[in-house]
Amino acid sequence: MNLGKRRLKNPELCAAMNAAPGVSGATAFLASGNVVFDTQKRSLRALQETIERTLKKELAYEVPTFLRTMDEVATLADAAPFDPKVLAKGGKVQVMLLGASPRRRAQTKVLEFSETFAFAPGALLWLPRGGVSDADLDLRALEDLIGSYTMRTQRTLQRLVAKFA
């Protein structure tokens, strides 16, 4: 996994995750920072803060986290907000897991972009016309509107659910 200028291998990530109080059985999925784990904690926000503190301590740098329950991941994996005719033109649905819900005004501005977007709980779904790297989308401008995010293909979420749910 590439975190900016840092490289992190799955065993290191899982060891750091398992060091977090309330986390057990951390298993990495692919080499993209997807980690599935067990917890008894009920507050995702508190757990997220605990994990971020622990990762900073264990890895010596900050690692933003975007926690979702398996049910939330499954909902995003099954989301179908785009017209099938648009989907048939190509491109892979991208799921941007959001750090926080953007304000209504920001959501409206995002939907005015010349891209195909749809908001879902805790996420922004995007259907680029081709590959992500081919898109004309200004990701920095988008981040200014929606805040921090991490992006996965919807297919990755579907595979994650198939393996772990």
Short mmCIF file of C-alpha atoms in Angstrom, two decimals:
data_model
loop_
_atom_site.label_atom_id
_atom_site.label_comp_id
_atom_site.label_asym_id
_atom_site.label_seq_id
_atom_site.Cartn_x
_atom_site.Cartn_y
_atom_site.Cartn_z
CA MET A 1 0.00 0.00 0.00
CA ASN A 2 1.26 3.45 -0.85
CA LEU A 3 0.59 6.22 1.68
CA GLY A 4 1.97 9.24 -0.09
CA LYS A 5 5.74 8.72 -0.05
CA ARG A 6 5.50 5.82 2.38
CA ARG A 7 5.09 2.13 1.59
CA LEU A 8 3.33 -0.17 4.01
CA LYS A 9 2.92 -3.92 3.68
CA ASN A 10 -0.23 -5.71 4.79
CA PRO A 11 1.41 -7.61 7.70
CA GLU A 12 2.70 -4.32 9.14
CA LEU A 13 -0.71 -2.70 8.74
CA CYS A 14 -2.51 -5.62 10.41
CA ALA A 15 -0.04 -5.70 13.31
CA ALA A 16 -0.56 -1.97 13.87
CA MET A 17 -4.34 -2.38 13.66
CA ASN A 18 -4.33 -5.28 16.14
CA ALA A 19 -2.41 -3.07 18.58
CA ALA A 20 -5.42 -0.74 18.78
CA PRO A 21 -7.53 -1.29 21.92
CA GLY A 22 -10.81 -2.93 20.92
CA VAL A 23 -9.52 -4.33 17.61
CA SER A 24 -8.84 -8.00 16.98
CA GLY A 25 -8.40 -10.32 14.03
CA ALA A 26 -7.32 -7.62 11.58
CA THR A 27 -7.07 -9.01 8.07
CA ALA A 28 -5.98 -6.96 5.06
CA PHE A 29 -7.84 -7.24 1.79
CA LEU A 30 -5.77 -6.47 -1.27
CA ALA A 31 -2.88 -4.03 -0.95
CA SER A 32 -4.96 -0.88 -0.68
CA GLY A 33 -5.51 -0.31 3.01
CA ASN A 34 -8.73 -2.29 3.30
CA VAL A 35 -8.74 -3.99 6.68
CA VAL A 36 -11.50 -6.15 8.10
CA PHE A 37 -11.50 -6.71 11.85
CA ASP A 38 -13.64 -7.56 14.85
CA THR A 39 -14.55 -5.12 17.57
CA GLN A 40 -16.91 -4.88 20.51
CA LYS A 41 -16.89 -1.09 20.46
CA ARG A 42 -20.18 0.49 19.53
CA SER A 43 -19.12 3.98 18.55
CA LEU A 44 -17.44 4.06 15.15
CA ARG A 45 -16.25 7.61 15.80
CA ALA A 46 -14.51 6.64 19.05
CA LEU A 47 -13.05 3.53 17.42
CA GLN A 48 -11.80 5.56 14.48
CA GLU A 49 -10.04 7.98 16.81
CA THR A 50 -8.49 5.08 18.74
CA ILE A 51 -7.26 3.45 15.54
CA GLU A 52 -5.81 6.70 14.19
CA ARG A 53 -3.93 7.32 17.48
CA THR A 54 -2.62 3.76 17.53
CA LEU A 55 -1.52 3.83 13.89
CA LYS A 56 0.32 7.09 14.49
CA LYS A 57 2.08 5.56 17.50
CA GLU A 58 2.89 2.25 15.79
CA LEU A 59 3.89 3.63 12.37
CA ALA A 60 5.26 7.05 13.43
CA TYR A 61 3.04 8.97 11.01
CA GLU A 62 -0.62 9.87 10.69
CA VAL A 63 -2.93 7.52 8.82
CA PRO A 64 -6.45 8.84 8.19
CA THR A 65 -9.05 6.11 8.60
CA PHE A 66 -12.52 5.71 7.13
CA LEU A 67 -14.45 3.09 9.08
CA ARG A 68 -17.57 1.40 7.80
CA THR A 69 -19.54 -1.53 9.14
CA MET A 70 -19.84 -4.55 6.86
CA ASP A 71 -23.53 -3.69 6.39
CA GLU A 72 -22.57 -0.19 5.22
CA VAL A 73 -19.98 -1.62 2.83
CA ALA A 74 -22.57 -4.06 1.49
CA THR A 75 -25.03 -1.21 0.88
CA LEU A 76 -22.39 0.71 -1.08
CA ALA A 77 -21.37 -2.43 -2.97
CA ASP A 78 -25.01 -2.91 -4.06
CA ALA A 79 -25.75 0.76 -4.82
CA ALA A 80 -27.00 1.31 -8.35
CA PRO A 81 -27.61 5.06 -8.74
CA PHE A 82 -26.56 5.32 -12.39
CA ASP A 83 -28.68 4.70 -15.46
CA PRO A 84 -27.78 1.34 -17.05
CA LYS A 85 -27.36 3.11 -20.42
CA VAL A 86 -24.69 5.34 -18.86
CA LEU A 87 -23.00 2.33 -17.26
CA ALA A 88 -22.90 0.55 -20.61
CA LYS A 89 -20.66 3.31 -21.99
CA GLY A 90 -17.78 2.10 -19.81
CA GLY A 91 -15.93 3.24 -16.75
CA LYS A 92 -15.88 1.68 -13.32
CA VAL A 93 -18.00 3.02 -10.50
CA GLN A 94 -15.72 4.64 -7.91
CA VAL A 95 -16.81 4.89 -4.29
CA MET A 96 -15.36 7.78 -2.32
CA LEU A 97 -15.72 7.01 1.37
CA LEU A 98 -16.14 10.38 3.05
CA GLY A 99 -14.69 11.52 6.35
CA ALA A 100 -17.85 13.54 7.03
CA SER A 101 -21.09 14.38 5.27
CA PRO A 102 -20.68 17.46 3.08
CA ARG A 103 -23.13 20.29 3.54
CA ARG A 104 -26.09 20.47 1.19
CA ARG A 105 -24.60 23.43 -0.70
CA ALA A 106 -21.36 21.51 -1.32
CA GLN A 107 -23.34 18.50 -2.51
CA THR A 108 -25.23 20.69 -4.96
CA LYS A 109 -21.96 22.11 -6.33
CA VAL A 110 -20.51 18.61 -6.76
CA LEU A 111 -23.59 17.48 -8.68
CA GLU A 112 -23.09 20.47 -11.01
CA PHE A 113 -19.67 19.16 -12.12
CA SER A 114 -19.58 17.74 -15.63
CA GLU A 115 -19.08 14.27 -14.16
CA THR A 116 -21.55 11.58 -13.16
CA PHE A 117 -21.95 11.61 -9.38
CA ALA A 118 -24.42 10.35 -6.81
CA PHE A 119 -24.35 10.73 -3.04
CA ALA A 120 -24.99 7.76 -0.76
CA PRO A 121 -24.78 7.62 3.05
CA GLY A 122 -21.14 8.31 3.93
CA ALA A 123 -19.99 8.21 0.33
CA LEU A 124 -19.90 9.82 -3.07
CA LEU A 125 -20.23 7.50 -6.06
CA TRP A 126 -18.58 8.58 -9.29
CA LEU A 127 -18.75 7.08 -12.74
CA PRO A 128 -15.81 8.40 -14.75
CA ARG A 129 -16.18 8.29 -18.52
CA GLY A 130 -13.00 6.19 -18.78
CA GLY A 131 -10.34 5.44 -16.25
CA VAL A 132 -9.84 7.62 -13.19
CA SER A 133 -6.51 8.87 -14.54
CA ASP A 134 -8.20 9.87 -17.82
CA ALA A 135 -10.88 11.97 -16.12
CA ASP A 136 -10.86 15.76 -16.35
CA LEU A 137 -12.04 15.95 -12.75
CA ASP A 138 -10.04 18.25 -10.48
CA LEU A 139 -9.75 16.01 -7.43
CA ARG A 140 -8.37 18.83 -5.28
CA ALA A 141 -11.38 21.03 -6.07
CA LEU A 142 -13.63 18.08 -5.29
CA GLU A 143 -11.87 17.50 -1.96
CA ASP A 144 -12.30 21.19 -1.12
CA LEU A 145 -16.05 20.64 -1.41
CA ILE A 146 -16.52 17.19 0.13
CA GLY A 147 -13.61 17.01 2.58
CA SER A 148 -11.23 14.11 3.04
CA TYR A 149 -12.01 10.81 1.37
CA THR A 150 -10.53 7.54 0.24
CA MET A 151 -11.55 5.94 -3.04
CA ARG A 152 -12.16 2.32 -4.04
CA THR A 153 -13.86 0.79 -7.04
CA GLN A 154 -17.31 -0.52 -6.34
CA ARG A 155 -16.06 -3.89 -7.58
CA THR A 156 -13.47 -3.92 -4.76
CA LEU A 157 -16.27 -3.38 -2.24
CA GLN A 158 -18.29 -6.17 -3.86
CA ARG A 159 -15.32 -8.54 -3.61
CA LEU A 160 -14.73 -7.54 0.01
CA VAL A 161 -18.35 -8.27 0.91
CA ALA A 162 -18.27 -11.59 -0.95
CA LYS A 163 -15.23 -12.69 1.02
CA PHE A 164 -16.02 -11.39 4.50
CA ALA A 165 -19.78 -10.91 4.91
#
